């Protein structure tokens, strides 16, 4: 079979460009091209999470080559790719591996997605704590090719294997060859995490300590693996993308916008739209409930969209602030009452500002003769103003408490979306508006 | 004056813990504590962007110490802190510095916020391209303390200073002492950026090439400085926070939620809420325009909230998808028509699904006897269904085009917020709904 060869500049250039080229092709065309590359280059490509359809491409290779590739890839990426395969394919590819790498991969596959364990690689550099600088450098030179990073070295208790100190390569090379490596390490307990640490917390730790890598340790502080900054950066971008999409009321796409199929896109969007529509049907029921009032005071209907949207907007503001504050760890679950104590006066003040504006608009139109809101226009203006105060207050408090509620129930606070908050506030908003109307207008319009 | 001393474990522990402790204190209390620390420790604190009120704290120190600190800090952080000072204070602190560091800081201050230039530090390691491994390592050992990272070395043309190759420390230490450093570098043009590269593009490049640092070069490819991965991670988190807040309809807070004052919070939220309220006032005008229809067919008002919110929701979905796709570079400005070509069938399909659901709800209520929508209930159901089709289609297309429009006009596409899209779609949605109603119900209800 004749194959289009690679463009020459891609074969030797940056892996990222080659990946972009392969990503543009259907798997059936990318697979034979991939097969022409030397193993080292294939490893380089499969090591990047940007390579799409990596699982399908891996299966397209000769089985022996596929297994070899898994053994040579960084363990964290190999586990990610294996995670996408069916159990049968997974076992088949793992079977020819040496017992040790196979066990490592099986262990990595056991960690839940989004945990430090799932981000971690087992290819790190560790040394007994009594090693000299010269010994450490010799060891690094020997293993350099097979380690994801060598810029952090973990010094372990020679007997128990417990992590004692972390020393950076930059400090290590400043030492004299005969000096003990541990003398160059900062004299403090190294930063370390457990395998079940959530991705958000890992990212926060990297930002907090300006880390390049962090060791993952078991309960006895023995090193299981490391998480490196490049994987954290990828994870942060991926998580923030998912959060942004969910806040907009879409399921996480998981793929670039232009790469997603029509039916898949429809499925990711229709679900929430339908749920929200069903939620909004309660507004029709609420309106039906106030049918008599509506007929008597049709003027009230004119301001329904304005009032409802103000409630949704203030709710969306509060929710977006709290989702992010919770994700960044600025606010914890137990702070909910501190937040509520802030949102009540804030919501009340915002409500008063909008209430004055809304009622003012009505009065200006009336006095300027643009529109006649009837003989009781002053009371109608009061209804609109007070309605806005109540709805904005309710929106701010409900919107700020929603992420706490979700977190308390074990969901990601970022599951709350702007449309969801708006729908939540809409129904209550209508009830607030009509209740205010009945109180203010009873005996006159109603 | 007696001062509360630092808790002992903080004085020697992780800088991040000490910063957290200082951040909890008002500047007036943090300043005297800070003054008791040795210069090296102060430098460590000021080098972290997490230290709040860094500018105020810097001013609180003796002027000579403040200038010294600026000289010892990493240049990128020093420039960030200086940026927050008044020009008079800035000049006073820069005056005692040596001409060279002062010029460097002035140059960094000149780059616009959010550009690679503003993220960059000038403390990098460069060598003539003919240096040997031994020479390179000696140089690194000599300058290690004063460089932000030493893991990437830039090999320059000895005459022109142009960047030829980048070699990593991990590769360098595997070489023989007499070997040329350049032989260990990958034989390809190094990745580099210009000082005006936007932050989003810089972040993308780091994710794409798994970089620890990237050189910033001028037009002749001479190295001006480097951007390091820790600063990129901070910048990504900060930008995503700002985007999430703006999408929720709030101005970027710029501070943790619980740290922001009541009036500042009010200002960040009231602005957009007022603008949106004024926008929503158009819905009242639209409703007034259709006053006759409303009076004749009050049944139509029951579905206004449901229909309007569906438009807003579909718009919010499309906007959130496109903001993110543009930020990640998955979609470019010139792709707007490809997006439009996808959103028309997607919006139409979503509209049909919601239209069937909405009309179905009305028919079920009618047939089950929950509510009587009058003799023309079939036509009312048709109006609701067709209205939903039109509004969801409009919402999807308008919502997806809005980020392109903003980008085309030179704004950040992420300035579009869910409430803004909802407001945009609400007014048009009402007009669509009443136009459909007049077409369907003319001669019967209207």
XYZ file of N, CA and C in Angstrom, chain A residues 12-14 16-17 20 41 44 48 50 140-141 144-145 147-151 168-171 173-174 188-189 191 206-210 212 229-230 233-234 236-237 240-241 244-245 247-250 253 256-258 260-262 265-266 269-270 272-274 276-277 280-281 283-285 287-288 291 294-295 298 301-306 308-310 313-314 316-318 320-322 324-325 328 330-331 335 338-339 342-343 345-346 349-350 353-354 357-358 361 365 371 373 388 396 418-419 426 430, chain B residues 12-14 16-17 20 41 44 48 50 137 140-141 144-145 147-151 168-171 173-174 188-189 191 206-210 212 229-230 233-234 236-237 240-241 244-245 247-250 253 256-258 260-262 265-266 269-270 272-274 276-277 280-281 283-285 287-288 291 294-295 298 301-306 308-310 313-314 316-318 320-322 324-325 328 330-331 335 338-339 342-343 345-346 349-350 353-354 357-358 361 365 371 373 388 396 418-419 426:
720
model
N 11.125 15.729 12.002
C 12.202 16.049 12.947
C 11.876 17.220 13.864
N 10.773 17.892 13.608
C 10.464 19.137 14.329
C 9.913 18.904 15.717
N 9.246 19.947 16.250
C 8.646 19.858 17.578
C 7.534 18.814 17.600
N 4.939 18.834 19.249
C 3.619 19.473 19.270
C 3.068 19.691 17.858
N 3.955 20.039 16.928
C 3.493 20.267 15.550
C 3.066 18.961 14.892
N -0.271 18.003 16.184
C -1.338 18.797 15.571
C -1.689 18.229 14.195
N 10.392 8.318 18.811
C 9.499 9.401 18.409
C 8.050 9.075 18.795
N 7.572 9.834 22.328
C 7.461 11.281 22.524
C 6.028 11.761 22.260
N 2.390 12.883 25.253
C 1.683 14.172 25.340
C 0.182 13.946 25.396
N -1.967 15.891 24.553
C -2.626 16.558 23.426
C -2.912 15.603 22.273
N 21.864 10.187 38.826
C 20.998 10.973 37.948
C 21.397 10.771 36.489
N 22.701 10.814 36.207
C 23.156 10.636 34.824
C 22.721 9.277 34.284
N 18.678 9.413 33.865
C 18.078 10.636 33.328
C 17.027 10.362 32.254
N 17.370 9.475 31.309
C 16.498 9.221 30.160
C 15.138 8.654 30.557
N 13.419 9.164 33.501
C 12.702 9.849 34.572
C 11.964 11.062 34.029
N 10.751 11.306 34.539
C 9.974 12.435 34.027
C 10.626 13.758 34.428
N 11.070 13.863 35.658
C 11.850 15.042 36.020
C 12.987 14.587 36.907
N 14.088 15.305 36.846
C 15.217 14.984 37.726
C 15.596 16.218 38.511
N 14.730 17.222 38.476
C 15.082 18.479 39.126
C 14.784 18.457 40.612
N 16.913 20.039 45.454
C 16.761 20.346 44.036
C 18.085 20.137 43.331
N 18.009 19.823 42.040
C 19.232 19.644 41.266
C 20.062 20.924 41.268
N 19.386 22.073 41.270
C 20.134 23.334 41.224
C 20.999 23.514 42.465
N 20.478 23.055 43.625
C 21.291 23.139 44.833
C 22.367 22.060 44.803
N 24.066 20.659 42.393
C 25.272 20.870 41.580
C 26.178 21.941 42.168
N 25.707 22.695 43.160
C 26.583 23.681 43.782
C 27.444 23.052 44.874
N 13.839 21.375 56.445
C 12.444 21.340 56.883
C 11.750 20.140 56.257
N 10.660 19.746 56.886
C 9.828 18.651 56.380
C 9.417 18.969 54.937
N 7.350 19.248 51.483
C 5.932 19.252 51.099
C 5.626 17.914 50.438
N 0.851 23.659 44.279
C 1.893 24.059 43.333
C 1.986 25.575 43.263
N 0.828 26.237 43.200
C 0.832 27.693 43.105
C 1.403 28.293 44.392
N 1.053 27.675 45.519
C 1.447 28.189 46.823
C 2.951 28.086 47.047
N 3.541 26.981 46.671
C 4.963 26.758 46.959
C 5.849 26.884 45.714
N 5.292 27.319 44.571
C 6.085 27.434 43.338
C 6.871 26.160 43.063
N 8.005 22.510 41.156
C 8.132 21.869 39.852
C 7.598 20.435 39.924
N 4.749 19.609 37.374
C 4.025 20.859 37.133
C 3.346 20.877 35.765
N 3.927 20.211 34.755
C 3.295 20.242 33.432
C 1.939 19.535 33.471
N -0.501 21.900 35.231
C -0.960 22.973 34.345
C -2.047 22.445 33.403
N -1.803 21.267 32.809
C -2.819 20.664 31.941
C -4.116 20.437 32.713
N -5.213 21.943 35.401
C -5.891 23.199 35.760
C -6.668 23.721 34.556
N -6.013 23.734 33.391
C -6.683 24.258 32.196
C -7.929 23.418 31.879
N -10.673 24.114 34.570
C -11.278 25.428 34.415
C -12.171 25.466 33.177
N -11.776 24.727 32.132
C -12.616 24.650 30.941
C -13.926 23.944 31.274
N -16.071 26.275 33.349
C -16.645 27.372 32.572
C -17.820 26.856 31.745
N -17.666 25.666 31.149
C -18.748 25.115 30.335
C -19.946 24.771 31.218
N -20.722 26.100 34.066
C -21.373 27.319 34.555
C -22.267 27.917 33.477
N -21.906 27.715 32.213
C -22.748 28.177 31.118
C -23.937 27.258 30.877
N -24.019 26.152 31.619
C -25.170 25.258 31.491
C -24.974 24.153 30.471
N -23.728 23.810 30.149
C -23.428 22.731 29.196
C -22.710 21.624 29.964
N -17.526 19.406 27.562
C -17.380 18.865 26.200
C -16.295 17.792 26.150
N -12.158 19.769 21.821
C -12.280 21.114 21.266
C -13.629 21.298 20.563
N -14.152 22.538 20.628
C -15.478 22.853 20.078
C -15.671 22.342 18.650
N -14.672 22.577 17.794
C -14.854 22.232 16.375
C -14.663 20.742 16.096
N -16.091 18.284 17.960
C -17.142 17.476 18.555
C -18.246 17.257 17.510
N -18.768 16.036 17.438
C -19.779 15.723 16.434
C -21.104 16.403 16.729
N -21.950 16.515 15.703
C -23.224 17.221 15.828
C -24.107 16.595 16.908
N -22.703 17.047 20.435
C -22.930 18.423 20.877
C -24.375 18.601 21.333
N -25.294 18.047 20.553
C -26.713 18.163 20.886
C -26.989 17.532 22.244
N -25.836 19.526 25.226
C -26.563 20.764 25.502
C -28.034 20.526 25.794
N -28.647 19.544 25.115
C -30.096 19.362 25.245
C -30.480 18.940 26.661
N -29.359 19.638 29.789
C -29.593 20.719 30.734
C -30.723 21.635 30.282
N -30.799 21.915 28.966
C -31.869 22.807 28.484
C -33.242 22.222 28.820
N -33.387 20.904 28.648
C -34.675 20.263 28.940
C -34.982 20.315 30.435
N -33.891 22.468 32.570
C -34.196 23.849 32.934
C -35.587 24.239 32.456
N -35.965 23.745 31.264
C -37.305 24.061 30.749
C -38.369 23.488 31.677
N -38.557 25.659 34.548
C -39.232 26.920 34.224
C -40.742 26.735 34.070
N -41.179 25.491 33.807
C -42.625 25.254 33.684
C -43.332 25.639 34.980
N -42.808 28.291 36.459
C -43.197 29.700 36.345
C -44.578 29.814 35.712
N -44.857 28.947 34.709
C -46.192 28.971 34.099
C -47.240 28.607 35.144
N -46.913 27.614 35.979
C -47.859 27.234 37.028
C -48.061 28.385 38.006
N -47.696 31.539 37.386
C -48.487 32.579 36.719
C -49.962 32.192 36.702
N -50.237 30.904 36.422
C -51.628 30.454 36.402
C -52.285 30.674 37.765
N -53.569 34.106 38.137
C -54.311 34.496 36.950
C -55.295 35.653 37.207
N -53.483 38.850 37.420
C -52.978 39.237 36.104
C -54.068 39.905 35.292
N -55.270 39.329 35.346
C -56.358 39.889 34.531
C -56.765 41.260 35.033
N -53.164 44.048 34.344
C -52.292 43.636 33.250
C -50.987 44.434 33.260
N -47.823 42.672 34.354
C -47.095 41.761 33.477
C -45.949 42.454 32.756
N -46.108 43.765 32.535
C -45.091 44.481 31.766
C -43.713 44.378 32.411
N -43.693 44.244 33.742
C -42.404 44.286 34.445
C -41.894 42.907 34.858
N -42.640 41.874 34.470
C -42.209 40.525 34.865
C -40.819 40.171 34.327
N -40.554 40.365 33.021
C -39.218 40.003 32.535
C -38.106 40.770 33.254
N -38.321 42.054 33.447
C -37.323 42.902 34.088
C -37.011 42.416 35.496
N -37.722 39.405 36.895
C -37.176 38.051 36.946
C -35.709 38.032 36.553
N -35.359 38.778 35.515
C -33.968 38.730 35.082
C -33.050 39.353 36.130
N -33.519 40.369 36.842
C -32.670 40.962 37.884
C -32.378 39.952 38.981
N -29.828 37.573 37.519
C -28.504 38.185 37.399
C -27.791 38.272 38.745
N -28.513 38.694 39.781
C -27.839 38.806 41.080
C -27.469 37.417 41.593
N -26.676 34.810 39.685
C -25.543 34.359 38.889
C -24.245 35.004 39.385
N -24.296 36.266 39.752
C -23.110 36.934 40.315
C -22.623 36.199 41.561
N -23.548 36.007 42.491
C -23.154 35.420 43.771
C -22.620 34.000 43.562
N -21.206 32.648 40.867
C -19.888 32.618 40.226
C -18.799 32.996 41.227
N -19.069 33.960 42.087
C -18.063 34.352 43.084
C -17.766 33.207 44.041
N -18.815 32.526 44.486
C -18.604 31.492 45.509
C -18.027 30.203 44.927
N -15.877 29.997 42.582
C -14.443 30.239 42.415
C -13.746 30.336 43.774
N -14.398 30.990 44.733
C -13.788 31.129 46.056
C -13.617 29.755 46.704
N -10.726 27.841 44.871
C -9.395 28.331 45.204
C -9.086 28.149 46.682
N -10.338 29.800 49.071
C -10.419 31.062 49.819
C -11.519 30.993 50.857
N -12.513 30.156 50.569
C -13.669 29.996 51.436
C -13.851 28.498 51.638
N -17.412 28.142 56.283
C -17.549 29.606 56.221
C -18.916 30.050 55.708
N -20.475 32.975 57.338
C -19.776 34.258 57.116
C -20.207 34.836 55.780
N -20.367 33.934 54.782
C -20.789 34.381 53.456
C -22.230 34.887 53.516
N -22.517 38.264 54.796
C -22.093 39.306 53.851
C -23.135 39.512 52.774
N -23.756 38.397 52.325
C -24.668 38.485 51.178
C -25.986 39.165 51.545
N -26.595 41.867 53.653
C -26.524 43.324 53.438
C -26.175 43.701 51.997
N -25.310 42.902 51.352
C -24.950 43.216 49.960
C -26.186 43.111 49.067
N -28.610 45.968 49.686
C -28.156 47.236 49.098
C -28.322 47.221 47.586
N -27.933 46.102 46.955
C -28.082 45.999 45.503
C -29.561 46.101 45.146
N -30.737 49.694 45.263
C -30.250 50.454 44.098
C -31.115 50.126 42.873
N -31.319 48.829 42.607
C -32.097 48.434 41.423
C -33.570 48.829 41.588
N -33.939 52.428 40.726
C -33.821 52.577 39.269
C -35.097 52.111 38.559
N -35.588 50.932 38.938
C -36.753 50.348 38.269
C -38.000 51.182 38.483
N -37.722 54.440 36.544
C -38.028 54.287 35.117
C -39.528 54.415 34.883
N -41.457 57.528 32.822
C -42.302 57.257 31.646
C -43.707 57.865 31.865
N -46.094 56.668 28.553
C -46.992 55.538 28.746
C -47.832 55.841 29.971
N -49.591 54.234 33.110
C -49.700 53.030 33.927
C -50.962 53.047 34.790
N -38.236 44.343 43.325
C -36.811 44.230 42.987
C -35.957 44.038 44.236
N -29.264 36.964 45.612
C -27.904 37.009 46.142
C -27.693 35.935 47.197
N -25.123 29.221 35.746
C -25.873 30.472 35.718
C -27.339 30.215 35.350
N -27.644 29.417 34.295
C -29.049 29.160 33.982
C -29.788 28.446 35.117
N -36.158 32.347 39.398
C -37.312 32.821 38.625
C -38.630 32.499 39.305
N -41.193 35.249 40.954
C -42.584 35.527 40.585
C -43.478 35.554 41.821
N 10.984 29.833 60.677
C 11.894 28.975 59.906
C 11.169 28.077 58.904
N 9.860 28.032 58.950
C 9.087 27.086 58.140
C 8.919 27.522 56.688
N 7.929 26.926 56.004
C 7.668 27.256 54.610
C 7.239 28.719 54.480
N 5.245 29.937 52.473
C 3.806 30.041 52.229
C 3.020 30.167 53.537
N 3.458 29.453 54.580
C 2.747 29.524 55.858
C 2.917 30.902 56.494
N 0.734 33.347 54.764
C -0.660 33.216 55.178
C -0.883 33.936 56.506
N 15.048 36.330 54.145
C 13.686 35.856 54.376
C 12.666 36.856 53.811
N 12.408 36.290 50.192
C 11.630 35.086 49.912
C 10.124 35.391 49.947
N 6.909 36.105 46.395
C 5.685 35.353 46.153
C 4.521 36.295 45.873
N 1.582 35.697 46.309
C 0.531 35.493 47.304
C 0.592 36.524 48.438
N 28.681 24.456 33.555
C 28.344 24.090 34.933
C 29.006 25.052 35.925
N 26.954 28.155 35.952
C 25.693 27.951 36.672
C 25.914 27.976 38.178
N 26.967 27.288 38.631
C 27.234 27.277 40.072
C 27.469 28.689 40.591
N 23.902 30.618 40.426
C 22.692 29.882 40.813
C 21.777 30.687 41.733
N 22.360 31.313 42.758
C 21.573 32.025 43.771
C 20.768 33.179 43.194
N 19.479 33.477 40.035
C 18.677 33.213 38.842
C 17.366 32.558 39.222
N 16.291 32.922 38.533
C 14.982 32.366 38.880
C 14.925 30.886 38.539
N 15.434 30.519 37.377
C 15.563 29.088 37.080
C 16.896 28.880 36.395
N 17.466 27.704 36.580
C 18.724 27.399 35.898
C 18.547 26.114 35.110
N 17.288 25.686 34.980
C 17.047 24.397 34.334
C 17.021 24.511 32.819
N 18.756 21.880 28.294
C 18.262 21.749 29.655
C 19.401 21.298 30.559
N 19.310 21.645 31.831
C 20.331 21.224 32.780
C 20.395 19.705 32.845
N 19.247 19.042 32.703
C 19.248 17.583 32.804
C 20.080 16.941 31.704
N 20.032 17.537 30.506
C 20.866 17.022 29.419
C 22.316 17.423 29.642
N 24.111 17.860 32.337
C 24.926 17.108 33.304
C 25.250 15.704 32.808
N 24.588 15.265 31.734
C 24.941 13.948 31.208
C 26.151 14.017 30.268
N 17.062 21.814 16.905
C 15.951 22.533 16.282
C 15.868 23.935 16.858
N 15.239 24.799 16.089
C 15.015 26.183 16.522
C 14.291 26.184 17.873
N 11.892 27.110 20.948
C 10.633 27.832 21.126
C 10.945 29.172 21.803
N 3.102 26.830 26.961
C 3.658 26.001 28.039
C 2.962 24.645 28.056
N 1.635 24.654 27.921
C 0.894 23.394 27.956
C 1.278 22.546 26.750
N 1.454 23.204 25.596
C 1.726 22.506 24.346
C 3.094 21.834 24.348
N 4.087 22.517 24.863
C 5.450 21.984 24.805
C 5.953 21.494 26.158
N 5.084 21.426 27.180
C 5.518 20.997 28.525
C 6.788 21.706 28.961
N 9.303 24.359 31.143
C 9.543 24.907 32.476
C 9.821 26.405 32.381
N 7.432 28.653 34.530
C 6.153 27.956 34.617
C 5.364 28.328 35.871
N 6.050 28.655 36.978
C 5.299 29.012 38.193
C 4.508 30.298 37.975
N 1.489 29.419 35.796
C 0.430 28.758 36.561
C -0.360 29.801 37.358
N 0.351 30.720 38.020
C -0.328 31.791 38.752
C -1.201 32.610 37.802
N -2.508 31.760 34.928
C -3.664 31.005 34.427
C -4.780 30.994 35.472
N -4.408 30.720 36.727
C -5.416 30.667 37.789
C -6.087 32.036 37.942
N -8.354 32.718 34.849
C -9.563 31.909 34.859
C -10.533 32.383 35.944
N -9.975 32.861 37.065
C -10.833 33.412 38.113
C -11.535 34.662 37.606
N -14.214 33.658 35.124
C -15.382 33.044 35.754
C -16.238 34.116 36.410
N -15.594 35.079 37.064
C -16.356 36.136 37.723
C -17.059 37.012 36.685
N -17.964 36.138 33.692
C -19.054 35.403 33.049
C -20.286 35.385 33.949
N -20.060 35.422 35.279
C -21.179 35.508 36.210
C -21.773 36.908 36.285
N -21.150 37.873 35.586
C -21.702 39.225 35.565
C -21.140 40.127 36.652
N -19.954 39.804 37.170
C -19.312 40.629 38.200
C -18.019 41.174 37.611
N -12.880 40.581 40.889
C -12.692 41.033 42.272
C -11.234 41.421 42.519
N -9.391 37.794 47.359
C -10.273 36.719 47.843
C -11.610 37.282 48.314
N -12.662 36.471 48.133
C -14.032 36.893 48.443
C -14.162 37.502 49.833
N -13.578 36.832 50.834
C -13.791 37.290 52.216
C -12.907 38.484 52.580
N -12.590 41.244 50.617
C -12.983 42.452 49.909
C -13.978 43.227 50.773
N -13.813 44.555 50.825
C -14.673 45.380 51.675
C -16.101 45.457 51.140
N -17.039 45.836 52.023
C -18.452 45.871 51.658
C -18.706 46.815 50.478
N -17.196 45.542 47.191
C -18.015 44.455 46.665
C -19.263 45.010 45.974
N -19.878 45.996 46.617
C -21.089 46.601 46.069
C -20.792 47.224 44.703
N -20.360 44.773 41.844
C -21.564 44.070 41.411
C -22.644 45.002 40.910
N -22.778 46.193 41.528
C -23.890 47.084 41.173
C -23.774 47.573 39.730
N -22.695 46.269 36.795
C -23.293 45.411 35.784
C -24.788 45.206 36.010
N -25.193 45.064 37.282
C -26.622 44.856 37.541
C -27.436 46.042 37.031
N -26.917 47.254 37.226
C -27.647 48.445 36.765
C -27.691 48.491 35.240
N -27.523 46.001 33.202
C -28.419 44.952 32.733
C -29.875 45.342 32.976
N -30.147 46.005 34.101
C -31.520 46.428 34.384
C -31.985 47.413 33.327
N -32.781 45.513 30.366
C -34.037 44.782 30.519
C -35.256 45.711 30.442
N -35.025 47.029 30.679
C -36.149 47.960 30.571
C -36.750 47.930 29.176
N -37.426 45.316 27.677
C -38.485 44.297 27.659
C -39.810 44.924 28.051
N -39.760 45.849 29.040
C -40.998 46.524 29.422
C -41.545 47.315 28.234
N -40.629 47.978 27.513
C -41.083 48.737 26.337
C -41.665 47.794 25.290
N -43.063 44.913 25.807
C -44.353 44.436 26.291
C -45.429 45.523 26.093
N -45.041 46.788 26.370
C -46.001 47.871 26.181
C -46.439 47.946 24.723
N -49.210 45.620 23.991
C -50.227 45.726 25.035
C -51.596 45.204 24.582
N -51.648 41.539 24.508
C -51.639 41.010 25.873
C -53.042 41.015 26.472
N -53.754 42.115 26.236
C -55.091 42.221 26.830
C -56.054 41.230 26.210
N -54.482 37.010 27.356
C -53.709 36.980 28.594
C -53.003 35.633 28.761
N -49.261 35.506 28.276
C -48.311 35.975 29.300
C -47.825 34.826 30.173
N -48.652 33.778 30.304
C -48.274 32.674 31.196
C -46.954 32.042 30.791
N -46.652 32.106 29.498
C -45.460 31.394 29.005
C -44.268 32.314 28.743
N -44.438 33.586 29.057
C -43.333 34.529 28.797
C -42.067 34.153 29.579
N -42.157 33.910 30.891
C -40.913 33.575 31.606
C -40.256 32.320 31.046
N -41.037 31.315 30.751
C -40.519 30.049 30.240
C -39.778 30.253 28.919
N -38.641 33.150 27.592
C -37.487 34.039 27.684
C -36.294 33.327 28.313
N -36.548 32.546 29.354
C -35.415 31.910 30.014
C -34.772 30.866 29.110
N -35.567 30.184 28.274
C -34.975 29.201 27.352
C -34.035 29.879 26.364
N -30.910 30.721 28.331
C -30.119 29.528 28.633
C -29.341 29.032 27.420
N -30.001 28.984 26.264
C -29.278 28.491 25.092
C -28.184 29.482 24.695
N -26.521 31.407 26.809
C -25.456 31.258 27.801
C -24.590 30.033 27.504
N -25.221 28.940 27.075
C -24.461 27.745 26.674
C -23.480 28.079 25.556
N -24.020 28.682 24.487
C -23.180 28.941 23.312
C -22.052 29.902 23.673
N -20.607 30.453 26.627
C -19.572 29.843 27.472
C -18.679 28.931 26.637
N -19.258 28.197 25.690
C -18.446 27.312 24.841
C -17.462 28.113 23.999
N -17.946 29.215 23.433
C -17.084 29.959 22.508
C -16.045 30.806 23.219
N -14.477 29.978 25.878
C -13.423 29.045 26.257
C -12.646 28.563 25.024
N -13.395 28.280 23.939
C -12.728 27.809 22.721
C -11.787 28.882 22.174
N -8.667 29.127 24.520
C -7.730 28.013 24.357
C -7.148 27.950 22.952
N -8.674 27.067 20.338
C -9.262 25.993 19.537
C -9.994 26.572 18.331
N -10.458 27.811 18.495
C -11.214 28.502 17.465
C -10.580 29.885 17.318
N -12.682 31.807 12.186
C -13.546 30.615 12.165
C -15.012 30.949 12.447
N -17.566 29.146 10.463
C -17.660 27.701 10.724
C -18.524 27.471 11.959
N -18.337 28.349 12.947
C -19.134 28.240 14.165
C -20.605 28.527 13.861
N -22.351 25.718 12.401
C -22.673 24.642 13.351
C -23.816 25.041 14.251
N -23.843 26.314 14.637
C -24.846 26.743 15.618
C -26.246 26.818 15.022
N -27.799 24.687 12.717
C -28.508 23.405 12.881
C -28.623 22.968 14.341
N -27.578 23.244 15.161
C -27.656 22.861 16.566
C -28.792 23.619 17.258
N -32.181 22.345 16.135
C -32.532 21.052 16.732
C -32.907 21.218 18.195
N -32.097 21.996 18.934
C -32.407 22.224 20.346
C -33.770 22.899 20.469
N -36.556 20.375 20.004
C -36.716 19.540 21.199
C -37.477 20.307 22.279
N -37.038 21.532 22.558
C -37.683 22.312 23.611
C -39.099 22.714 23.206
N -41.372 19.832 23.829
C -41.579 19.710 25.281
C -42.535 20.782 25.799
N -42.295 22.034 25.379
C -43.090 23.162 25.877
C -44.544 23.043 25.436
N -46.249 20.174 27.261
C -46.671 20.514 28.615
C -48.061 21.177 28.589
N -51.558 19.535 30.167
C -52.347 20.246 31.196
C -53.807 20.417 30.726
N -55.789 22.804 33.652
C -55.952 24.223 33.354
C -56.623 24.344 31.997
N -56.777 26.474 28.710
C -56.131 27.529 27.923
C -57.082 28.103 26.869
N -40.543 28.864 20.929
C -39.332 28.255 21.496
C -38.308 27.943 20.417
N -28.849 30.593 20.455
C -27.627 29.847 20.145
C -26.736 30.635 19.192
N -22.999 35.618 31.199
C -24.274 34.927 31.052
C -25.445 35.901 31.190
N -25.456 36.780 32.220
C -26.566 37.729 32.317
C -26.645 38.662 31.108
N -33.347 38.331 25.687
C -34.690 38.542 26.235
C -35.542 39.466 25.370
